[in-house]
């Protein structure tokens, strides 16, 4: 079983070590006791959202950065591939077609071709996909060409 508190503790421990900070410095900056930070880093404590926010600021991180890193670690343990750009793609998809949504995560064994066309329940069906021209680039697409 994946415990979020263990992953959160790992994110904070890694941030502290990466920045070369001591428990004392972090404790003073975040207004959290050294003992509590130590227990949190070892995954023994479940901090409140206020403590998470204070520690994030002490490490120069935003709350969303901390939670994204925790989510990424949980996804890896659950064998789920994270799509890191999904959040940045979302507004562009909505502009093209309001009914489109980018997936937040994709199972590692997901068959993209079958899943994208809704054939994941038909394993015996041969799916032939056309190849894109060698000079094709997604960046060259203009969303206006696809609007209704």
Coordinates of C-alpha atoms in Angstrom, one line a residue:
X1 CA 0.0 0.0 0.0
X2 CA 1.3 3.4 -1.0
X3 CA 1.2 5.9 1.9
X4 CA 1.1 9.5 0.9
X5 CA 2.8 10.6 4.2
X6 CA 5.9 8.5 3.2
X7 CA 6.1 10.1 -0.2
X8 CA 5.5 13.6 1.2
X9 CA 8.3 13.0 3.7
X10 CA 10.6 11.9 0.9
X11 CA 9.8 15.0 -1.1
X12 CA 10.7 17.3 1.8
X13 CA 13.8 15.3 2.8
X14 CA 15.1 15.4 -0.8
X15 CA 14.4 19.1 -1.0
X16 CA 16.3 19.8 2.2
X17 CA 19.3 17.7 1.3
X18 CA 19.4 19.1 -2.3
X19 CA 19.5 22.6 -0.8
X20 CA 22.0 21.6 1.9
X21 CA 19.7 22.8 4.6
X22 CA 19.8 21.6 8.2
X23 CA 16.7 20.6 10.2
X24 CA 17.5 23.6 12.4
X25 CA 17.3 26.1 9.5
X26 CA 14.1 24.6 8.1
X27 CA 12.6 24.4 11.6
X28 CA 13.2 28.1 12.2
X29 CA 11.9 29.1 8.7
X30 CA 8.8 26.9 8.7
X31 CA 8.0 27.4 12.4
X32 CA 7.9 23.6 12.9
X33 CA 10.0 21.7 15.5
X34 CA 13.0 19.8 14.3
X35 CA 11.7 16.6 15.8
X36 CA 8.4 16.9 13.9
X37 CA 10.2 17.6 10.6
X38 CA 12.4 14.5 11.2
X39 CA 9.4 12.3 11.9
X40 CA 7.6 13.8 8.8
X41 CA 10.7 13.1 6.6
X42 CA 10.6 9.5 7.7
X43 CA 7.0 9.2 6.9
X44 CA 5.9 8.8 10.5
X45 CA 3.6 11.9 10.7
X46 CA 0.7 13.2 8.6
X47 CA 1.1 17.0 8.6
X48 CA -1.7 19.5 8.3
X49 CA -2.1 21.5 5.2
X50 CA -0.7 24.5 7.1
X51 CA 2.5 22.6 8.0
X52 CA 2.8 21.4 4.4
X53 CA 2.5 24.9 3.1
X54 CA 5.0 26.3 5.7
X55 CA 7.5 23.7 4.8
X56 CA 7.0 24.2 1.0
X57 CA 7.7 27.9 1.5
X58 CA 10.8 27.1 3.6
X59 CA 12.1 25.1 0.7
X60 CA 11.2 27.8 -1.9
X61 CA 8.5 25.6 -3.4
X62 CA 4.9 26.2 -4.1
X63 CA 2.2 23.9 -2.6
X64 CA 1.4 22.7 -6.1
X65 CA 5.0 21.8 -6.8
X66 CA 5.1 19.7 -3.6
X67 CA 1.8 18.0 -4.3
X68 CA 2.8 17.4 -8.0
X69 CA 6.1 15.7 -6.9
X70 CA 4.2 13.6 -4.3
X71 CA 1.7 12.6 -7.0
X72 CA 4.5 11.7 -9.4
X73 CA 6.1 9.4 -6.8
X74 CA 2.7 7.8 -6.0
X75 CA 2.1 7.2 -9.7
X76 CA 5.5 5.6 -10.1
X77 CA 4.8 3.2 -7.3
X78 CA 1.4 2.4 -8.8
X79 CA 3.0 1.8 -12.1
X80 CA 1.2 4.7 -13.8
X81 CA 2.8 6.9 -16.3
X82 CA 2.4 10.6 -15.5
X83 CA 1.8 13.1 -18.4
X84 CA 3.8 16.1 -17.1
X85 CA 2.4 18.5 -19.7
X86 CA -1.3 17.6 -19.3
X87 CA -2.0 20.8 -17.3
X88 CA -0.3 23.0 -19.8
X89 CA -2.1 21.3 -22.7
X90 CA -5.5 21.5 -21.1
X91 CA -6.3 25.2 -22.0
X92 CA -5.2 24.6 -25.6
X93 CA -7.5 21.6 -25.9
X94 CA -10.4 23.5 -24.4
X95 CA -9.9 26.2 -27.0
X96 CA -10.0 23.7 -29.8
X97 CA -12.9 21.8 -28.5
X98 CA -14.5 22.4 -25.0
X99 CA -15.4 18.7 -24.7
X100 CA -11.7 17.5 -24.9
X101 CA -9.7 16.9 -21.8
X102 CA -6.1 15.8 -21.4
X103 CA -5.6 12.8 -19.2
X104 CA -3.8 13.5 -15.9
X105 CA -2.2 10.0 -15.9
X106 CA -2.1 7.0 -18.1
X107 CA -1.6 3.3 -17.0
X108 CA 1.9 2.1 -18.1
X109 CA 0.3 -0.8 -20.1
X110 CA -2.2 1.4 -21.9
X111 CA -2.4 0.7 -25.6
X112 CA -2.5 4.2 -27.0
X113 CA -3.7 3.3 -30.5
X114 CA -6.6 1.1 -29.2
X115 CA -7.5 3.4 -26.4
X116 CA -7.7 6.5 -28.5
X117 CA -10.2 4.9 -30.9
X118 CA -12.1 3.0 -28.2
X119 CA -11.0 -0.5 -29.2
X120 CA -9.3 -1.6 -26.0
X121 CA -11.9 -4.3 -25.5
X122 CA -11.3 -5.8 -29.0
X123 CA -7.8 -7.4 -28.8
X124 CA -8.4 -9.7 -31.8
X125 CA -9.1 -6.8 -34.2
X126 CA -6.0 -5.8 -36.2
X127 CA -5.5 -2.1 -36.0
X128 CA -3.5 -0.5 -38.8
X129 CA -2.4 3.1 -38.3
X130 CA -1.1 5.3 -41.0
X131 CA 2.4 6.7 -40.6
X132 CA 2.9 10.5 -40.5
X133 CA 5.1 12.0 -43.2
X134 CA 8.7 12.3 -42.1
X135 CA 8.5 16.1 -42.1
X136 CA 5.3 16.2 -40.0
X137 CA 5.4 18.2 -36.8
X138 CA 2.6 18.7 -34.2
X139 CA 3.9 22.2 -33.6
X140 CA 3.0 23.1 -37.2
X141 CA -0.7 22.5 -36.5
X142 CA -2.9 25.5 -36.2
X143 CA -5.9 25.0 -33.8
X144 CA -8.0 27.3 -36.0
X145 CA -7.9 24.6 -38.7
X146 CA -9.8 22.2 -36.3
X147 CA -12.4 24.5 -34.9
X148 CA -16.0 23.9 -35.8

